[in-house]
mmCIF file with all atom_site columns, C-alpha atoms in Angstrom:
data_model
loop_
_atom_site.group_PDB
_atom_site.id
_atom_site.type_symbol
_atom_site.label_atom_id
_atom_site.label_alt_id
_atom_site.label_comp_id
_atom_site.label_asym_id
_atom_site.label_entity_id
_atom_site.label_seq_id
_atom_site.pdbx_PDB_ins_code
_atom_site.Cartn_x
_atom_site.Cartn_y
_atom_site.Cartn_z
_atom_site.occupancy
_atom_site.B_iso_or_equiv
_atom_site.pdbx_formal_charge
_atom_site.auth_seq_id
_atom_site.auth_comp_id
_atom_site.auth_asym_id
_atom_site.auth_atom_id
_atom_site.pdbx_PDB_model_num
ATOM 1   C CA . ASN T 1 1   ? -13.188 -11.271 24.669 1.00 55.00 ? 1   ASN T CA 1
ATOM 2   C CA . ALA T 1 2   ? -11.019 -10.832 27.698 1.00 76.00 ? 2   ALA T CA 1
ATOM 3   C CA . GLY T 1 3   ? -7.380  -10.240 27.358 1.00 92.00 ? 3   GLY T CA 1
ATOM 4   C CA . VAL T 1 4   ? -4.456  -11.921 29.012 1.00 96.00 ? 4   VAL T CA 1
ATOM 5   C CA . MET T 1 5   ? -5.160  -11.288 32.569 1.00 96.00 ? 5   MET T CA 1
ATOM 6   C CA . GLN T 1 6   ? -2.401  -11.293 35.173 1.00 97.00 ? 6   GLN T CA 1
ATOM 7   C CA . ASN T 1 7   ? -2.536  -10.917 39.020 1.00 96.00 ? 7   ASN T CA 1
ATOM 8   C CA . PRO T 1 8   ? -1.424  -9.517  41.268 1.00 97.00 ? 8   PRO T CA 1
ATOM 9   C CA . ARG T 1 9   ? -0.616  -6.399  39.512 1.00 96.00 ? 9   ARG T CA 1
ATOM 10  C CA . HIS T 1 10  ? 1.944   -5.540  42.066 1.00 97.00 ? 10  HIS T CA 1
ATOM 11  C CA . LEU T 1 11  ? 3.528   -8.051  44.624 1.00 98.00 ? 11  LEU T CA 1
ATOM 12  C CA . VAL T 1 12  ? 6.010   -7.053  47.694 1.00 98.00 ? 12  VAL T CA 1
ATOM 13  C CA . ARG T 1 13  ? 7.979   -9.921  49.122 1.00 98.00 ? 13  ARG T CA 1
ATOM 14  C CA . ARG T 1 14  ? 11.003  -9.769  51.423 1.00 97.00 ? 14  ARG T CA 1
ATOM 15  C CA . ARG T 1 15  ? 13.940  -11.583 50.806 1.00 97.00 ? 15  ARG T CA 1
ATOM 16  C CA . GLY T 1 16  ? 13.442  -15.372 51.418 1.00 97.00 ? 16  GLY T CA 1
ATOM 17  C CA . GLN T 1 17  ? 9.606   -15.470 50.693 1.00 98.00 ? 17  GLN T CA 1
ATOM 18  C CA . GLU T 1 18  ? 7.969   -17.146 47.780 1.00 98.00 ? 18  GLU T CA 1
ATOM 19  C CA . ALA T 1 19  ? 6.462   -14.974 44.939 1.00 98.00 ? 19  ALA T CA 1
ATOM 20  C CA . ARG T 1 20  ? 3.339   -16.779 42.799 1.00 98.00 ? 20  ARG T CA 1
ATOM 21  C CA . LEU T 1 21  ? 2.377   -14.999 39.607 1.00 98.00 ? 21  LEU T CA 1
ATOM 22  C CA . ARG T 1 22  ? -0.513  -16.081 37.884 1.00 98.00 ? 22  ARG T CA 1
ATOM 23  C CA . CYS T 1 23  ? -1.696  -15.857 34.319 1.00 98.00 ? 23  CYS T CA 1
ATOM 24  C CA . SER T 1 24  ? -4.827  -16.766 32.617 1.00 97.00 ? 24  SER T CA 1
ATOM 25  C CA . PRO T 1 25  ? -4.232  -16.493 28.783 1.00 95.00 ? 25  PRO T CA 1
ATOM 26  C CA . MET T 1 26  ? -6.926  -15.378 26.351 1.00 93.00 ? 26  MET T CA 1
ATOM 27  C CA . LYS T 1 27  ? -10.058 -17.660 25.805 1.00 91.00 ? 27  LYS T CA 1
ATOM 28  C CA . GLY T 1 28  ? -9.045  -20.310 22.967 1.00 87.00 ? 28  GLY T CA 1
ATOM 29  C CA . HIS T 1 29  ? -5.519  -19.845 23.773 1.00 89.00 ? 29  HIS T CA 1
ATOM 30  C CA . SER T 1 30  ? -3.431  -22.866 24.706 1.00 88.00 ? 30  SER T CA 1
ATOM 31  C CA . HIS T 1 31  ? 0.253   -21.519 24.439 1.00 90.00 ? 31  HIS T CA 1
ATOM 32  C CA . VAL T 1 32  ? 1.730   -19.423 27.441 1.00 94.00 ? 32  VAL T CA 1
ATOM 33  C CA . TYR T 1 33  ? 4.971   -17.583 27.585 1.00 94.00 ? 33  TYR T CA 1
ATOM 34  C CA . TRP T 1 34  ? 6.604   -15.773 30.532 1.00 97.00 ? 34  TRP T CA 1
ATOM 35  C CA . TYR T 1 35  ? 8.966   -12.944 29.912 1.00 97.00 ? 35  TYR T CA 1
ATOM 36  C CA . ARG T 1 36  ? 10.804  -10.926 32.315 1.00 97.00 ? 36  ARG T CA 1
ATOM 37  C CA . GLN T 1 37  ? 11.706  -7.007  31.863 1.00 96.00 ? 37  GLN T CA 1
ATOM 38  C CA . LEU T 1 38  ? 14.199  -4.966  33.910 1.00 91.00 ? 38  LEU T CA 1
ATOM 39  C CA . PRO T 1 39  ? 13.904  -1.144  33.656 1.00 83.00 ? 39  PRO T CA 1
ATOM 40  C CA . GLU T 1 40  ? 15.192  0.209   30.405 1.00 77.00 ? 40  GLU T CA 1
ATOM 41  C CA . GLU T 1 41  ? 15.542  -3.379  29.230 1.00 82.00 ? 41  GLU T CA 1
ATOM 42  C CA . GLY T 1 42  ? 13.780  -5.358  26.501 1.00 86.00 ? 42  GLY T CA 1
ATOM 43  C CA . LEU T 1 43  ? 11.815  -8.457  27.438 1.00 93.00 ? 43  LEU T CA 1
ATOM 44  C CA . LYS T 1 44  ? 13.705  -11.567 28.234 1.00 95.00 ? 44  LYS T CA 1
ATOM 45  C CA . PHE T 1 45  ? 12.071  -14.990 27.379 1.00 95.00 ? 45  PHE T CA 1
ATOM 46  C CA . MET T 1 46  ? 11.903  -17.364 30.450 1.00 96.00 ? 46  MET T CA 1
ATOM 47  C CA . VAL T 1 47  ? 9.641   -20.202 29.563 1.00 96.00 ? 47  VAL T CA 1
ATOM 48  C CA . TYR T 1 48  ? 7.153   -21.436 27.092 1.00 93.00 ? 48  TYR T CA 1
ATOM 49  C CA . LEU T 1 49  ? 4.318   -23.591 28.155 1.00 93.00 ? 49  LEU T CA 1
ATOM 50  C CA . GLN T 1 50  ? 1.268   -25.678 26.686 1.00 91.00 ? 50  GLN T CA 1
ATOM 51  C CA . LYS T 1 51  ? -1.312  -27.233 28.694 1.00 89.00 ? 51  LYS T CA 1
ATOM 52  C CA . GLU T 1 52  ? 0.410   -29.546 31.271 1.00 89.00 ? 52  GLU T CA 1
ATOM 53  C CA . ASN T 1 53  ? 3.606   -29.400 29.441 1.00 93.00 ? 53  ASN T CA 1
ATOM 54  C CA . ILE T 1 54  ? 6.858   -27.232 29.539 1.00 94.00 ? 54  ILE T CA 1
ATOM 55  C CA . ILE T 1 55  ? 7.892   -26.836 26.012 1.00 91.00 ? 55  ILE T CA 1
ATOM 56  C CA . ASP T 1 56  ? 10.998  -24.575 26.376 1.00 92.00 ? 56  ASP T CA 1
ATOM 57  C CA . GLU T 1 57  ? 12.484  -23.322 29.609 1.00 94.00 ? 57  GLU T CA 1
ATOM 58  C CA . SER T 1 58  ? 15.954  -22.309 28.177 1.00 92.00 ? 58  SER T CA 1
ATOM 59  C CA . GLY T 1 59  ? 15.602  -18.865 29.766 1.00 93.00 ? 59  GLY T CA 1
ATOM 60  C CA . MET T 1 60  ? 14.447  -19.845 33.228 1.00 95.00 ? 60  MET T CA 1
ATOM 61  C CA . PRO T 1 61  ? 16.995  -19.932 36.032 1.00 94.00 ? 61  PRO T CA 1
ATOM 62  C CA . LYS T 1 62  ? 17.739  -23.459 36.946 1.00 92.00 ? 62  LYS T CA 1
ATOM 63  C CA . GLU T 1 63  ? 17.197  -22.725 40.807 1.00 95.00 ? 63  GLU T CA 1
ATOM 64  C CA . ARG T 1 64  ? 14.222  -21.401 42.617 1.00 97.00 ? 64  ARG T CA 1
ATOM 65  C CA . PHE T 1 65  ? 11.991  -20.460 39.337 1.00 98.00 ? 65  PHE T CA 1
ATOM 66  C CA . SER T 1 66  ? 9.411   -22.888 38.376 1.00 97.00 ? 66  SER T CA 1
ATOM 67  C CA . ALA T 1 67  ? 6.463   -22.779 35.994 1.00 97.00 ? 67  ALA T CA 1
ATOM 68  C CA . GLU T 1 68  ? 3.415   -24.720 35.248 1.00 96.00 ? 68  GLU T CA 1
ATOM 69  C CA . PHE T 1 69  ? 0.093   -24.578 33.191 1.00 96.00 ? 69  PHE T CA 1
ATOM 70  C CA . PRO T 1 70  ? -2.215  -27.047 34.549 1.00 93.00 ? 70  PRO T CA 1
ATOM 71  C CA . LYS T 1 71  ? -5.096  -28.655 32.622 1.00 90.00 ? 71  LYS T CA 1
ATOM 72  C CA . GLU T 1 72  ? -7.469  -26.386 34.784 1.00 90.00 ? 72  GLU T CA 1
ATOM 73  C CA . GLY T 1 73  ? -6.598  -22.874 35.903 1.00 92.00 ? 73  GLY T CA 1
ATOM 74  C CA . PRO T 1 74  ? -4.198  -20.305 35.328 1.00 96.00 ? 74  PRO T CA 1
ATOM 75  C CA . SER T 1 75  ? -0.528  -20.449 34.509 1.00 97.00 ? 75  SER T CA 1
ATOM 76  C CA . ILE T 1 76  ? 1.780   -19.915 37.410 1.00 98.00 ? 76  ILE T CA 1
ATOM 77  C CA . LEU T 1 77  ? 5.387   -18.535 37.616 1.00 98.00 ? 77  LEU T CA 1
ATOM 78  C CA . ARG T 1 78  ? 6.727   -19.516 41.165 1.00 98.00 ? 78  ARG T CA 1
ATOM 79  C CA . ILE T 1 79  ? 9.926   -18.005 42.505 1.00 98.00 ? 79  ILE T CA 1
ATOM 80  C CA . GLN T 1 80  ? 11.139  -19.484 45.717 1.00 98.00 ? 80  GLN T CA 1
ATOM 81  C CA . GLN T 1 81  ? 13.342  -17.745 48.276 1.00 98.00 ? 81  GLN T CA 1
ATOM 82  C CA . VAL T 1 82  ? 13.198  -14.571 46.455 1.00 98.00 ? 82  VAL T CA 1
ATOM 83  C CA . VAL T 1 83  ? 16.381  -12.022 46.336 1.00 97.00 ? 83  VAL T CA 1
ATOM 84  C CA . ARG T 1 84  ? 16.649  -8.473  45.574 1.00 95.00 ? 84  ARG T CA 1
ATOM 85  C CA . GLY T 1 85  ? 17.596  -9.373  42.017 1.00 94.00 ? 85  GLY T CA 1
ATOM 86  C CA . ASP T 1 86  ? 14.370  -10.999 41.215 1.00 96.00 ? 86  ASP T CA 1
ATOM 87  C CA . SER T 1 87  ? 12.706  -7.590  41.335 1.00 96.00 ? 87  SER T CA 1
ATOM 88  C CA . ALA T 1 88  ? 11.326  -6.989  37.676 1.00 97.00 ? 88  ALA T CA 1
ATOM 89  C CA . ALA T 1 89  ? 8.206   -6.825  35.708 1.00 97.00 ? 89  ALA T CA 1
ATOM 90  C CA . TYR T 1 90  ? 7.005   -10.107 34.737 1.00 98.00 ? 90  TYR T CA 1
ATOM 91  C CA . PHE T 1 91  ? 4.855   -10.439 31.656 1.00 98.00 ? 91  PHE T CA 1
ATOM 92  C CA . CYS T 1 92  ? 2.903   -13.238 30.554 1.00 97.00 ? 92  CYS T CA 1
ATOM 93  C CA . ALA T 1 93  ? 1.794   -13.529 26.879 1.00 95.00 ? 93  ALA T CA 1
ATOM 94  C CA . SER T 1 94  ? -0.454  -16.032 24.981 1.00 93.00 ? 94  SER T CA 1
ATOM 95  C CA . SER T 1 95  ? -1.035  -17.307 21.680 1.00 88.00 ? 95  SER T CA 1
ATOM 96  C CA . PRO T 1 96  ? -3.445  -19.716 19.872 1.00 82.00 ? 96  PRO T CA 1
ATOM 97  C CA . TRP T 1 97  ? -0.560  -21.004 17.801 1.00 73.00 ? 97  TRP T CA 1
ATOM 98  C CA . GLY T 1 98  ? 2.920   -22.454 19.088 1.00 64.00 ? 98  GLY T CA 1
ATOM 99  C CA . GLN T 1 99  ? 6.086   -21.324 18.139 1.00 59.00 ? 99  GLN T CA 1
ATOM 100 C CA . GLY T 1 100 ? 6.525   -22.276 14.458 1.00 55.00 ? 100 GLY T CA 1
ATOM 101 C CA . ARG T 1 101 ? 3.695   -20.499 12.933 1.00 56.00 ? 101 ARG T CA 1
ATOM 102 C CA . SER T 1 102 ? 5.306   -17.774 10.679 1.00 50.00 ? 102 SER T CA 1
ATOM 103 C CA . ASN T 1 103 ? 2.973   -14.983 11.639 1.00 53.00 ? 103 ASN T CA 1
ATOM 104 C CA . GLU T 1 104 ? 2.458   -15.578 15.231 1.00 66.00 ? 104 GLU T CA 1
ATOM 105 C CA . LYS T 1 105 ? 1.431   -12.745 17.213 1.00 85.00 ? 105 LYS T CA 1
ATOM 106 C CA . LEU T 1 106 ? 1.726   -12.511 20.959 1.00 91.00 ? 106 LEU T CA 1
ATOM 107 C CA . PHE T 1 107 ? -0.876  -11.114 23.196 1.00 94.00 ? 107 PHE T CA 1
ATOM 108 C CA . PHE T 1 108 ? 0.527   -9.559  26.455 1.00 96.00 ? 108 PHE T CA 1
ATOM 109 C CA . GLY T 1 109 ? -1.082  -9.195  29.698 1.00 96.00 ? 109 GLY T CA 1
ATOM 110 C CA . SER T 1 110 ? -0.379  -6.101  31.739 1.00 95.00 ? 110 SER T CA 1
ATOM 111 C CA . GLY T 1 111 ? 2.293   -7.610  33.834 1.00 97.00 ? 111 GLY T CA 1
ATOM 112 C CA . THR T 1 112 ? 3.056   -8.307  37.635 1.00 98.00 ? 112 THR T CA 1
ATOM 113 C CA . GLN T 1 113 ? 5.569   -5.988  39.137 1.00 97.00 ? 113 GLN T CA 1
ATOM 114 C CA . LEU T 1 114 ? 7.605   -7.818  41.810 1.00 97.00 ? 114 LEU T CA 1
ATOM 115 C CA . SER T 1 115 ? 9.417   -5.805  44.166 1.00 97.00 ? 115 SER T CA 1
ATOM 116 C CA . VAL T 1 116 ? 11.721  -7.582  46.680 1.00 97.00 ? 116 VAL T CA 1
ATOM 117 C CA . LEU T 1 117 ? 12.597  -5.613  50.021 1.00 95.00 ? 117 LEU T CA 1
ATOM 118 C CA . GLY H 2 1   ? 22.021  -16.689 19.836 1.00 69.00 ? 1   GLY H CA 1
ATOM 119 C CA . GLN H 2 2   ? 20.204  -13.541 18.514 1.00 76.00 ? 2   GLN H CA 1
ATOM 120 C CA . SER H 2 3   ? 21.231  -9.839  19.373 1.00 88.00 ? 3   SER H CA 1
ATOM 121 C CA . LEU H 2 4   ? 19.432  -6.922  18.102 1.00 93.00 ? 4   LEU H CA 1
ATOM 122 C CA . GLU H 2 5   ? 20.302  -3.252  18.157 1.00 95.00 ? 5   GLU H CA 1
ATOM 123 C CA . GLN H 2 6   ? 17.885  -0.309  18.118 1.00 97.00 ? 6   GLN H CA 1
ATOM 124 C CA . PRO H 2 7   ? 18.367  3.418   19.153 1.00 97.00 ? 7   PRO H CA 1
ATOM 125 C CA . SER H 2 8   ? 17.707  3.887   22.971 1.00 95.00 ? 8   SER H CA 1
ATOM 126 C CA . GLU H 2 9   ? 15.865  7.010   22.473 1.00 96.00 ? 9   GLU H CA 1
ATOM 127 C CA . VAL H 2 10  ? 14.045  9.212   19.698 1.00 97.00 ? 10  VAL H CA 1
ATOM 128 C CA . THR H 2 11  ? 12.230  12.409  20.118 1.00 97.00 ? 11  THR H CA 1
ATOM 129 C CA . ALA H 2 12  ? 10.067  13.693  17.376 1.00 97.00 ? 12  ALA H CA 1
ATOM 130 C CA . VAL H 2 13  ? 7.317   16.591  16.632 1.00 97.00 ? 13  VAL H CA 1
ATOM 131 C CA . GLU H 2 14  ? 3.723   15.816  16.612 1.00 97.00 ? 14  GLU H CA 1
ATOM 132 C CA . GLY H 2 15  ? 2.491   15.562  13.106 1.00 97.00 ? 15  GLY H CA 1
ATOM 133 C CA . ALA H 2 16  ? 6.166   14.611  11.674 1.00 97.00 ? 16  ALA H CA 1
ATOM 134 C CA . ILE H 2 17  ? 7.301   11.279  10.391 1.00 97.00 ? 17  ILE H CA 1
ATOM 135 C CA . VAL H 2 18  ? 9.898   9.463   12.452 1.00 98.00 ? 18  VAL H CA 1
ATOM 136 C CA . GLN H 2 19  ? 11.866  6.292   11.529 1.00 98.00 ? 19  GLN H CA 1
ATOM 137 C CA . ILE H 2 20  ? 13.098  3.707   14.274 1.00 98.00 ? 20  ILE H CA 1
ATOM 138 C CA . ASN H 2 21  ? 15.563  1.342   12.960 1.00 98.00 ? 21  ASN H CA 1
ATOM 139 C CA . CYS H 2 22  ? 16.905  -2.175  14.049 1.00 97.00 ? 22  CYS H CA 1
ATOM 140 C CA . THR H 2 23  ? 19.390  -4.508  12.867 1.00 97.00 ? 23  THR H CA 1
ATOM 141 C CA . TYR H 2 24  ? 19.680  -7.892  14.133 1.00 95.00 ? 24  TYR H CA 1
ATOM 142 C CA . GLN H 2 25  ? 22.118  -10.854 14.209 1.00 92.00 ? 25  GLN H CA 1
ATOM 143 C CA . THR H 2 26  ? 20.628  -14.452 14.049 1.00 86.00 ? 26  THR H CA 1
ATOM 144 C CA . SER H 2 27  ? 22.041  -17.665 13.128 1.00 83.00 ? 27  SER H CA 1
ATOM 145 C CA . GLY H 2 28  ? 18.879  -18.202 10.865 1.00 83.00 ? 28  GLY H CA 1
ATOM 146 C CA . PHE H 2 29  ? 15.664  -15.691 10.465 1.00 83.00 ? 29  PHE H CA 1
ATOM 147 C CA . TYR H 2 30  ? 11.801  -16.317 10.766 1.00 82.00 ? 30  TYR H CA 1
ATOM 148 C CA . GLY H 2 31  ? 10.783  -12.914 10.616 1.00 89.00 ? 31  GLY H CA 1
ATOM 149 C CA . LEU H 2 32  ? 10.960  -9.535  12.488 1.00 93.00 ? 32  LEU H CA 1
ATOM 150 C CA . SER H 2 33  ? 8.156   -8.024  14.713 1.00 94.00 ? 33  SER H CA 1
ATOM 151 C CA . TRP H 2 34  ? 7.593   -4.886  16.377 1.00 96.00 ? 34  TRP H CA 1
ATOM 152 C CA . TYR H 2 35  ? 5.677   -4.295  19.513 1.00 96.00 ? 35  TYR H CA 1
ATOM 153 C CA . GLN H 2 36  ? 4.768   -1.200  21.113 1.00 97.00 ? 36  GLN H CA 1
ATOM 154 C CA . GLN H 2 37  ? 4.584   -0.664  24.965 1.00 96.00 ? 37  GLN H CA 1
ATOM 155 C CA . HIS H 2 38  ? 3.197   2.264   26.963 1.00 96.00 ? 38  HIS H CA 1
ATOM 156 C CA . ASP H 2 39  ? 4.600   3.128   30.193 1.00 93.00 ? 39  ASP H CA 1
ATOM 157 C CA . GLY H 2 40  ? 3.345   0.596   32.808 1.00 90.00 ? 40  GLY H CA 1
ATOM 158 C CA . GLY H 2 41  ? 1.350   -1.014  30.128 1.00 93.00 ? 41  GLY H CA 1
ATOM 159 C CA . ALA H 2 42  ? 1.364   -4.317  27.973 1.00 95.00 ? 42  ALA H CA 1
ATOM 160 C CA . PRO H 2 43  ? 3.416   -4.756  24.947 1.00 95.00 ? 43  PRO H CA 1
ATOM 161 C CA . THR H 2 44  ? 1.062   -5.008  22.057 1.00 96.00 ? 44  THR H CA 1
ATOM 162 C CA . PHE H 2 45  ? 1.869   -6.023  18.469 1.00 94.00 ? 45  PHE H CA 1
ATOM 163 C CA . LEU H 2 46  ? 2.240   -3.715  15.663 1.00 95.00 ? 46  LEU H CA 1
ATOM 164 C CA . SER H 2 47  ? 3.673   -5.586  12.787 1.00 93.00 ? 47  SER H CA 1
ATOM 165 C CA . TYR H 2 48  ? 5.539   -8.632  11.467 1.00 91.00 ? 48  TYR H CA 1
ATOM 166 C CA . ASN H 2 49  ? 7.757   -9.041  8.335  1.00 92.00 ? 49  ASN H CA 1
ATOM 167 C CA . ALA H 2 50  ? 9.001   -12.182 7.002  1.00 89.00 ? 50  ALA H CA 1
ATOM 168 C CA . LEU H 2 51  ? 9.702   -11.011 3.508  1.00 92.00 ? 51  LEU H CA 1
ATOM 169 C CA . ASP H 2 52  ? 11.689  -8.223  2.166  1.00 95.00 ? 52  ASP H CA 1
ATOM 170 C CA . GLY H 2 53  ? 9.736   -4.906  1.466  1.00 95.00 ? 53  GLY H CA 1
ATOM 171 C CA . LEU H 2 54  ? 7.238   -2.639  3.215  1.00 95.00 ? 54  LEU H CA 1
ATOM 172 C CA . GLU H 2 55  ? 4.097   -3.343  5.117  1.00 92.00 ? 55  GLU H CA 1
ATOM 173 C CA . GLU H 2 56  ? 1.602   -0.703  5.872  1.00 93.00 ? 56  GLU H CA 1
ATOM 174 C CA . THR H 2 57  ? -1.009  -0.748  8.593  1.00 88.00 ? 57  THR H CA 1
ATOM 175 C CA . GLY H 2 58  ? -2.496  2.645   8.914  1.00 92.00 ? 58  GLY H CA 1
ATOM 176 C CA . ARG H 2 59  ? -0.131  5.312   10.115 1.00 96.00 ? 59  ARG H CA 1
ATOM 177 C CA . PHE H 2 60  ? 2.442   2.531   10.750 1.00 96.00 ? 60  PHE H CA 1
ATOM 178 C CA . SER H 2 61  ? 4.559   0.766   8.331  1.00 96.00 ? 61  SER H CA 1
ATOM 179 C CA . SER H 2 62  ? 7.256   -1.552  8.886  1.00 97.00 ? 62  SER H CA 1
ATOM 180 C CA . PHE H 2 63  ? 10.176  -2.433  6.391  1.00 97.00 ? 63  PHE H CA 1
ATOM 181 C CA . LEU H 2 64  ? 12.572  -5.462  6.199  1.00 96.00 ? 64  LEU H CA 1
ATOM 182 C CA . SER H 2 65  ? 15.723  -6.155  4.170  1.00 96.00 ? 65  SER H CA 1
ATOM 183 C CA . ARG H 2 66  ? 16.963  -9.736  4.802  1.00 94.00 ? 66  ARG H CA 1
ATOM 184 C CA . SER H 2 67  ? 20.056  -9.038  3.028  1.00 94.00 ? 67  SER H CA 1
ATOM 185 C CA . ASP H 2 68  ? 21.255  -6.503  5.288  1.00 95.00 ? 68  ASP H CA 1
ATOM 186 C CA . SER H 2 69  ? 19.646  -7.874  8.353  1.00 94.00 ? 69  SER H CA 1
ATOM 187 C CA . TYR H 2 70  ? 17.810  -4.623  9.009  1.00 95.00 ? 70  TYR H CA 1
ATOM 188 C CA . GLY H 2 71  ? 14.311  -3.453  9.314  1.00 97.00 ? 71  GLY H CA 1
ATOM 189 C CA . TYR H 2 72  ? 12.652  -0.045  10.511 1.00 98.00 ? 72  TYR H CA 1
ATOM 190 C CA . LEU H 2 73  ? 9.329   1.007   11.938 1.00 98.00 ? 73  LEU H CA 1
ATOM 191 C CA . LEU H 2 74  ? 7.951   3.993   10.094 1.00 98.00 ? 74  LEU H CA 1
ATOM 192 C CA . LEU H 2 75  ? 5.310   6.130   12.319 1.00 97.00 ? 75  LEU H CA 1
ATOM 193 C CA . GLN H 2 76  ? 3.483   9.111   10.215 1.00 97.00 ? 76  GLN H CA 1
ATOM 194 C CA . GLU H 2 77  ? 1.478   11.912  11.486 1.00 97.00 ? 77  GLU H CA 1
ATOM 195 C CA . LEU H 2 78  ? 2.690   11.619  14.927 1.00 98.00 ? 78  LEU H CA 1
ATOM 196 C CA . GLN H 2 79  ? 0.293   11.757  17.709 1.00 97.00 ? 79  GLN H CA 1
ATOM 197 C CA . MET H 2 80  ? 1.000   12.568  21.456 1.00 97.00 ? 80  MET H CA 1
ATOM 198 C CA . LYS H 2 81  ? -0.507  9.166   22.115 1.00 97.00 ? 81  LYS H CA 1
ATOM 199 C CA . ASP H 2 82  ? 2.399   7.482   20.004 1.00 98.00 ? 82  ASP H CA 1
ATOM 200 C CA . SER H 2 83  ? 4.827   8.420   23.070 1.00 98.00 ? 83  SER H CA 1
ATOM 201 C CA . ALA H 2 84  ? 5.981   5.093   23.816 1.00 97.00 ? 84  ALA H CA 1
ATOM 202 C CA . SER H 2 85  ? 8.719   2.377   23.952 1.00 96.00 ? 85  SER H CA 1
ATOM 203 C CA . TYR H 2 86  ? 9.061   0.359   20.613 1.00 97.00 ? 86  TYR H CA 1
ATOM 204 C CA . PHE H 2 87  ? 10.826  -3.082  20.391 1.00 96.00 ? 87  PHE H CA 1
ATOM 205 C CA . CYS H 2 88  ? 11.879  -5.108  17.595 1.00 96.00 ? 88  CYS H CA 1
ATOM 206 C CA . ALA H 2 89  ? 12.031  -8.766  17.947 1.00 94.00 ? 89  ALA H CA 1
ATOM 207 C CA . VAL H 2 90  ? 13.267  -11.835 16.133 1.00 92.00 ? 90  VAL H CA 1
ATOM 208 C CA . ARG H 2 91  ? 12.939  -15.436 15.760 1.00 84.00 ? 91  ARG H CA 1
ATOM 209 C CA . ASP H 2 92  ? 16.014  -17.399 14.539 1.00 77.00 ? 92  ASP H CA 1
ATOM 210 C CA . ARG H 2 93  ? 14.136  -20.777 13.937 1.00 74.00 ? 93  ARG H CA 1
ATOM 211 C CA . GLY H 2 94  ? 10.616  -21.624 13.856 1.00 68.00 ? 94  GLY H CA 1
ATOM 212 C CA . ASN H 2 95  ? 10.408  -23.592 17.272 1.00 71.00 ? 95  ASN H CA 1
ATOM 213 C CA . THR H 2 96  ? 12.643  -21.035 19.275 1.00 78.00 ? 96  THR H CA 1
ATOM 214 C CA . PRO H 2 97  ? 11.359  -18.189 21.362 1.00 85.00 ? 97  PRO H CA 1
ATOM 215 C CA . LEU H 2 98  ? 10.877  -14.538 20.230 1.00 89.00 ? 98  LEU H CA 1
ATOM 216 C CA . VAL H 2 99  ? 13.813  -12.363 21.386 1.00 91.00 ? 99  VAL H CA 1
ATOM 217 C CA . PHE H 2 100 ? 13.279  -8.775  21.843 1.00 93.00 ? 100 PHE H CA 1
ATOM 218 C CA . GLY H 2 101 ? 15.754  -5.723  21.495 1.00 94.00 ? 101 GLY H CA 1
ATOM 219 C CA . LYS H 2 102 ? 16.153  -3.360  24.241 1.00 94.00 ? 102 LYS H CA 1
ATOM 220 C CA . GLY H 2 103 ? 13.596  -1.072  22.821 1.00 95.00 ? 103 GLY H CA 1
ATOM 221 C CA . THR H 2 104 ? 13.548  2.663   21.477 1.00 97.00 ? 104 THR H CA 1
ATOM 222 C CA . ARG H 2 105 ? 11.720  5.217   23.653 1.00 96.00 ? 105 ARG H CA 1
ATOM 223 C CA . LEU H 2 106 ? 9.977   7.529   21.364 1.00 98.00 ? 106 LEU H CA 1
ATOM 224 C CA . SER H 2 107 ? 9.004   10.964  22.880 1.00 97.00 ? 107 SER H CA 1
ATOM 225 C CA . VAL H 2 108 ? 6.563   12.985  20.823 1.00 98.00 ? 108 VAL H CA 1
ATOM 226 C CA . ILE H 2 109 ? 6.679   16.876  21.536 1.00 96.00 ? 109 ILE H CA 1
ATOM 227 C CA . ALA H 2 110 ? 4.511   19.621  20.604 1.00 94.00 ? 110 ALA H CA 1
#
């Protein structure tokens, strides 16, 4: 059973370009979470999605950032007009349960390291 | 909102025992989790405590005291491969996202 797959592993963009980060959850998991991590920092929640629905986007910047999890295919985190401050590691996690299950365990991918030049 | 405090770095000797503490402030409480992350790797789940007391999983144990808003991760018989960052995480309500501390970098030395 393959784990959570993220690609690309490393992504380099120039300021003003768009970045698209992909996440395929584990088989059987319909809940996806995106987190962002800066060096020496913890993981900061961005958005929680189920198939075709955004459930909680309280951690997502209001501008330039968007996320989707279509019925078919991977979840996509999209950053438009990237700036240097967007440089970070972006992790996706999946779960077979939604928020609210008391023993929920998140399964993380290996992340995408975004570097903005 | 929630906040978590844990030491930024800990160093311990191979074969020894180390305890990584975590204190938290939340409006509610829905359990304390621990995750391990090696450099450049994915965070991986270690343990979860919803009730007071000690949970043991092999060489790792996790403790929770809800009255003190405090928990710790105990690693026994340390091995070099245990060198990693360890994050505590809480959820203040069932339908809110998991919030992580800044992590404790554990260095195991010979």
